[in-house]
Amino acid sequence: MTLNLRKLYHITVFSWYAFVVKSLAAKDGEELPPGIFVYGGPWKYLTFLNLLLQMCFFGLAAVNDLQHGKNSDSSLSRCKDLLFSVFAFPVGMFVVLLFWTIFAYDRELVYPASIDAFFPPWINHAMHTFVLPVLLGEVLLQPHVYPQMKPALAALAAVGLAYLFWIVWVFLSVGVWVYPLLGHFSPAGLVGFFFFNMLVVTSLYVLGDKLNALVWSKKQLNVGTMVALICV
């Protein structure tokens, strides 16, 4: 029953993300507000890259479910756990938390009102809201093996630096910041902002590790208690 539920969950979420990504990609080339898809199209937005990341993880998880029983400790299973623990969970949670924090302060800094005419509210929530409960659902549905913290954080930092170089390259190429918020910082302020963001992502990685251990240690304890009661 648990395996069937897991399969259904992974396939459903993968299909949902594929639909959202396709809907966003179809906007490329349309007459959008100035600067939205200039140089790099949707590929310069962390939100879009995160959707691709989530789609890849849940697609990989669905394939792994279909191979259940053949090799529970397969390379595919280890890759799935690595992708979720180091990237999908911390990056997905970061996108949701940072977006809505800035949006609540001043939406023009991250998601200008002019965008509403081109992207309906459901797309906004698909990108910036539903990611969080879907990730928490994954935590509750299946345990994940977390790697050692130092190499995991090193990989996360490398990806963060790569994205930083990418958005700086976009700015140097066309003179437009990916997010309007970045234009309000001095060079030193930008460094501080990016450093703060990496601290947040690191904290979210640790949070994911703690949640995974908390949820599944309790479930294992409950199962052990039930077995003990049955034996008595």
Short mmCIF file of C-alpha atoms in Angstrom, two decimals:
data_model
loop_
_atom_site.label_atom_id
_atom_site.label_comp_id
_atom_site.label_asym_id
_atom_site.label_seq_id
_atom_site.Cartn_x
_atom_site.Cartn_y
_atom_site.Cartn_z
CA MET A 1 0.00 0.00 0.00
CA THR A 2 2.81 2.39 0.95
CA LEU A 3 4.70 1.61 -2.25
CA ASN A 4 1.60 2.16 -4.38
CA LEU A 5 0.93 5.48 -2.63
CA ARG A 6 4.53 6.51 -3.19
CA LYS A 7 4.34 5.61 -6.89
CA LEU A 8 1.13 7.59 -7.31
CA TYR A 9 2.59 10.57 -5.47
CA HIS A 10 5.82 10.66 -7.45
CA ILE A 11 4.15 10.19 -10.83
CA THR A 12 1.48 12.80 -10.06
CA VAL A 13 3.98 15.40 -8.86
CA PHE A 14 6.31 14.75 -11.80
CA SER A 15 3.40 15.20 -14.24
CA TRP A 16 2.36 18.41 -12.47
CA TYR A 17 5.84 19.93 -12.68
CA ALA A 18 6.19 18.89 -16.32
CA PHE A 19 2.92 20.68 -17.07
CA VAL A 20 4.01 23.84 -15.24
CA VAL A 21 7.44 23.90 -16.93
CA LYS A 22 5.80 23.43 -20.33
CA SER A 23 3.36 26.26 -19.59
CA LEU A 24 6.19 28.61 -18.65
CA ALA A 25 8.42 27.66 -21.56
CA ALA A 26 5.52 28.37 -23.93
CA LYS A 27 5.59 32.00 -22.76
CA ASP A 28 9.07 32.46 -24.18
CA GLY A 29 8.74 34.50 -27.36
CA GLU A 30 5.44 36.12 -26.39
CA GLU A 31 5.17 39.85 -25.88
CA LEU A 32 6.02 40.05 -22.19
CA PRO A 33 6.96 43.01 -19.97
CA PRO A 34 10.39 44.48 -20.86
CA GLY A 35 13.30 42.51 -19.45
CA ILE A 36 11.33 39.43 -18.39
CA PHE A 37 12.86 36.97 -20.84
CA VAL A 38 15.70 39.13 -22.19
CA TYR A 39 18.92 37.14 -22.59
CA GLY A 40 18.54 33.62 -21.32
CA GLY A 41 14.76 33.46 -21.34
CA PRO A 42 13.33 31.71 -18.28
CA TRP A 43 16.65 29.91 -17.71
CA LYS A 44 18.04 32.82 -15.71
CA TYR A 45 15.38 32.61 -13.00
CA LEU A 46 16.04 30.47 -9.95
CA THR A 47 12.31 29.77 -9.78
CA PHE A 48 12.31 28.15 -13.22
CA LEU A 49 15.53 26.25 -12.56
CA ASN A 50 14.03 25.00 -9.31
CA LEU A 51 10.95 23.72 -11.17
CA LEU A 52 13.26 21.76 -13.46
CA LEU A 53 15.12 20.44 -10.41
CA GLN A 54 11.90 19.32 -8.73
CA MET A 55 10.65 17.73 -11.95
CA CYS A 56 13.92 15.81 -12.36
CA PHE A 57 13.85 14.58 -8.78
CA PHE A 58 10.25 13.35 -8.86
CA GLY A 59 10.79 11.78 -12.27
CA LEU A 60 13.83 9.95 -10.92
CA ALA A 61 11.87 8.92 -7.83
CA ALA A 62 9.05 7.54 -10.00
CA VAL A 63 11.50 5.49 -12.08
CA ASN A 64 13.12 4.21 -8.90
CA ASP A 65 9.70 3.14 -7.57
CA LEU A 66 9.07 1.11 -10.69
CA GLN A 67 12.33 -0.76 -10.06
CA HIS A 68 11.48 -1.48 -6.42
CA GLY A 69 12.63 -4.90 -5.31
CA LYS A 70 15.29 -5.32 -7.98
CA ASN A 71 17.96 -3.52 -5.99
CA SER A 72 16.93 -1.39 -3.04
CA ASP A 73 20.48 -0.03 -2.73
CA SER A 74 20.95 0.73 -6.42
CA SER A 75 22.88 3.64 -7.89
CA LEU A 76 19.55 5.11 -8.98
CA SER A 77 18.26 5.07 -5.40
CA ARG A 78 21.44 6.71 -4.08
CA CYS A 79 21.28 9.34 -6.80
CA LYS A 80 17.65 10.05 -5.91
CA ASP A 81 18.50 10.53 -2.23
CA LEU A 82 21.45 12.77 -3.09
CA LEU A 83 19.36 14.92 -5.42
CA PHE A 84 16.63 15.37 -2.83
CA SER A 85 18.76 15.96 0.25
CA VAL A 86 21.42 18.26 -1.21
CA PHE A 87 19.46 20.16 -3.85
CA ALA A 88 15.70 19.61 -4.20
CA PHE A 89 14.75 20.17 -0.55
CA PRO A 90 16.99 23.13 0.42
CA VAL A 91 16.70 24.95 -2.91
CA GLY A 92 12.94 24.40 -3.17
CA MET A 93 12.33 25.62 0.38
CA PHE A 94 14.64 28.57 -0.21
CA VAL A 95 12.72 29.69 -3.29
CA VAL A 96 9.41 29.63 -1.42
CA LEU A 97 10.64 31.37 1.74
CA LEU A 98 12.70 34.07 0.03
CA PHE A 99 10.08 34.86 -2.60
CA TRP A 100 7.19 35.34 -0.19
CA THR A 101 9.33 37.27 2.29
CA ILE A 102 10.34 39.80 -0.38
CA PHE A 103 6.86 39.75 -1.95
CA ALA A 104 5.30 40.66 1.42
CA TYR A 105 7.74 43.57 1.80
CA ASP A 106 7.50 44.94 -1.76
CA ARG A 107 6.41 42.72 -4.62
CA GLU A 108 7.92 45.09 -7.20
CA LEU A 109 11.36 43.95 -6.03
CA VAL A 110 10.79 40.36 -7.09
CA TYR A 111 7.50 39.90 -8.98
CA PRO A 112 6.24 43.21 -10.46
CA ALA A 113 2.49 43.68 -10.76
CA SER A 114 2.84 44.04 -14.54
CA ILE A 115 3.56 40.29 -14.69
CA ASP A 116 0.04 39.45 -13.48
CA ALA A 117 -1.39 40.21 -16.91
CA PHE A 118 0.79 37.49 -18.45
CA PHE A 119 1.04 34.85 -15.72
CA PRO A 120 -2.22 33.83 -14.00
CA PRO A 121 -2.21 33.44 -10.19
CA TRP A 122 -2.10 29.63 -10.39
CA ILE A 123 1.29 29.78 -12.11
CA ASN A 124 2.64 32.06 -9.40
CA HIS A 125 1.52 29.64 -6.70
CA ALA A 126 2.75 26.64 -8.68
CA MET A 127 6.20 28.22 -8.75
CA HIS A 128 6.34 29.79 -5.31
CA THR A 129 3.84 28.10 -2.98
CA PHE A 130 3.02 24.48 -3.80
CA VAL A 131 6.71 23.54 -3.83
CA LEU A 132 6.80 23.65 -0.03
CA PRO A 133 3.92 21.26 0.83
CA VAL A 134 5.02 18.89 -1.94
CA LEU A 135 8.51 18.68 -0.41
CA LEU A 136 7.12 18.16 3.08
CA GLY A 137 4.90 15.42 1.66
CA GLU A 138 7.99 13.72 0.29
CA VAL A 139 9.65 13.89 3.70
CA LEU A 140 6.64 12.16 5.26
CA LEU A 141 6.27 9.60 2.51
CA GLN A 142 9.77 8.21 2.18
CA PRO A 143 13.06 8.26 4.15
CA HIS A 144 16.16 9.59 2.43
CA VAL A 145 19.79 8.75 3.07
CA TYR A 146 21.72 11.98 3.65
CA PRO A 147 25.40 12.19 2.66
CA GLN A 148 28.15 13.49 4.91
CA MET A 149 27.60 17.16 5.62
CA LYS A 150 30.90 18.65 4.39
CA PRO A 151 30.83 17.28 0.80
CA ALA A 152 27.08 17.93 0.63
CA LEU A 153 27.48 21.58 1.61
CA ALA A 154 30.46 21.91 -0.75
CA ALA A 155 28.29 20.69 -3.65
CA LEU A 156 25.48 23.05 -2.64
CA ALA A 157 27.93 25.97 -2.44
CA ALA A 158 29.35 25.13 -5.88
CA VAL A 159 25.87 25.21 -7.41
CA GLY A 160 25.12 28.48 -5.60
CA LEU A 161 28.29 30.09 -6.94
CA ALA A 162 27.52 28.86 -10.45
CA TYR A 163 24.10 30.51 -10.33
CA LEU A 164 25.66 33.70 -8.93
CA PHE A 165 28.12 33.87 -11.82
CA TRP A 166 25.26 33.25 -14.25
CA ILE A 167 23.10 36.16 -13.06
CA VAL A 168 26.13 38.47 -12.88
CA TRP A 169 26.96 37.47 -16.46
CA VAL A 170 23.41 38.31 -17.51
CA PHE A 171 23.72 41.75 -15.90
CA LEU A 172 27.11 42.44 -17.53
CA SER A 173 25.75 41.30 -20.91
CA VAL A 174 22.49 43.25 -21.07
CA GLY A 175 22.58 45.60 -18.08
CA VAL A 176 19.45 44.09 -16.50
CA TRP A 177 19.37 42.33 -13.16
CA VAL A 178 17.44 39.08 -13.10
CA TYR A 179 15.52 40.42 -10.09
CA PRO A 180 14.84 44.17 -9.57
CA LEU A 181 15.85 43.80 -5.92
CA LEU A 182 19.49 43.30 -6.89
CA GLY A 183 19.66 46.76 -8.45
CA HIS A 184 19.14 48.35 -5.03
CA PHE A 185 22.37 46.94 -3.55
CA SER A 186 25.88 48.34 -3.64
CA PRO A 187 28.63 45.88 -4.68
CA ALA A 188 29.39 45.21 -1.01
CA GLY A 189 25.67 44.85 -0.31
CA LEU A 190 25.36 42.28 -3.08
CA VAL A 191 28.17 40.22 -1.61
CA GLY A 192 26.52 40.37 1.80
CA PHE A 193 23.12 39.47 0.33
CA PHE A 194 24.46 36.45 -1.53
CA PHE A 195 26.42 35.31 1.52
CA PHE A 196 23.26 35.58 3.64
CA ASN A 197 21.35 33.54 1.07
CA MET A 198 23.96 30.77 1.21
CA LEU A 199 23.62 30.69 4.99
CA VAL A 200 19.86 30.31 4.62
CA VAL A 201 20.22 27.48 2.08
CA THR A 202 22.74 25.76 4.34
CA SER A 203 20.31 26.02 7.25
CA LEU A 204 17.56 24.52 5.11
CA TYR A 205 19.81 21.59 4.23
CA VAL A 206 20.37 20.96 7.94
CA LEU A 207 16.62 21.34 8.54
CA GLY A 208 15.88 18.71 5.91
CA ASP A 209 18.35 16.31 7.52
CA LYS A 210 16.81 16.87 10.96
CA LEU A 211 13.24 16.46 9.68
CA ASN A 212 14.14 13.26 7.87
CA ALA A 213 15.73 11.82 11.02
CA LEU A 214 12.90 13.01 13.26
CA VAL A 215 10.06 11.67 11.12
CA TRP A 216 11.58 8.30 10.34
CA SER A 217 13.10 7.60 13.74
CA LYS A 218 9.62 8.08 15.23
CA LYS A 219 8.01 5.86 12.61
CA GLN A 220 10.57 3.12 13.18
CA LEU A 221 10.06 3.46 16.94
CA ASN A 222 6.29 3.13 16.51
CA VAL A 223 6.72 0.04 14.32
CA GLY A 224 9.08 -1.50 16.88
CA THR A 225 6.58 -0.81 19.67
CA MET A 226 3.75 -2.45 17.69
CA VAL A 227 5.88 -5.52 16.99
CA ALA A 228 6.78 -5.78 20.68
CA LEU A 229 3.12 -5.56 21.69
CA ILE A 230 2.12 -8.24 19.17
CA CYS A 231 4.84 -10.57 20.41
CA VAL A 232 3.68 -10.09 24.00
#
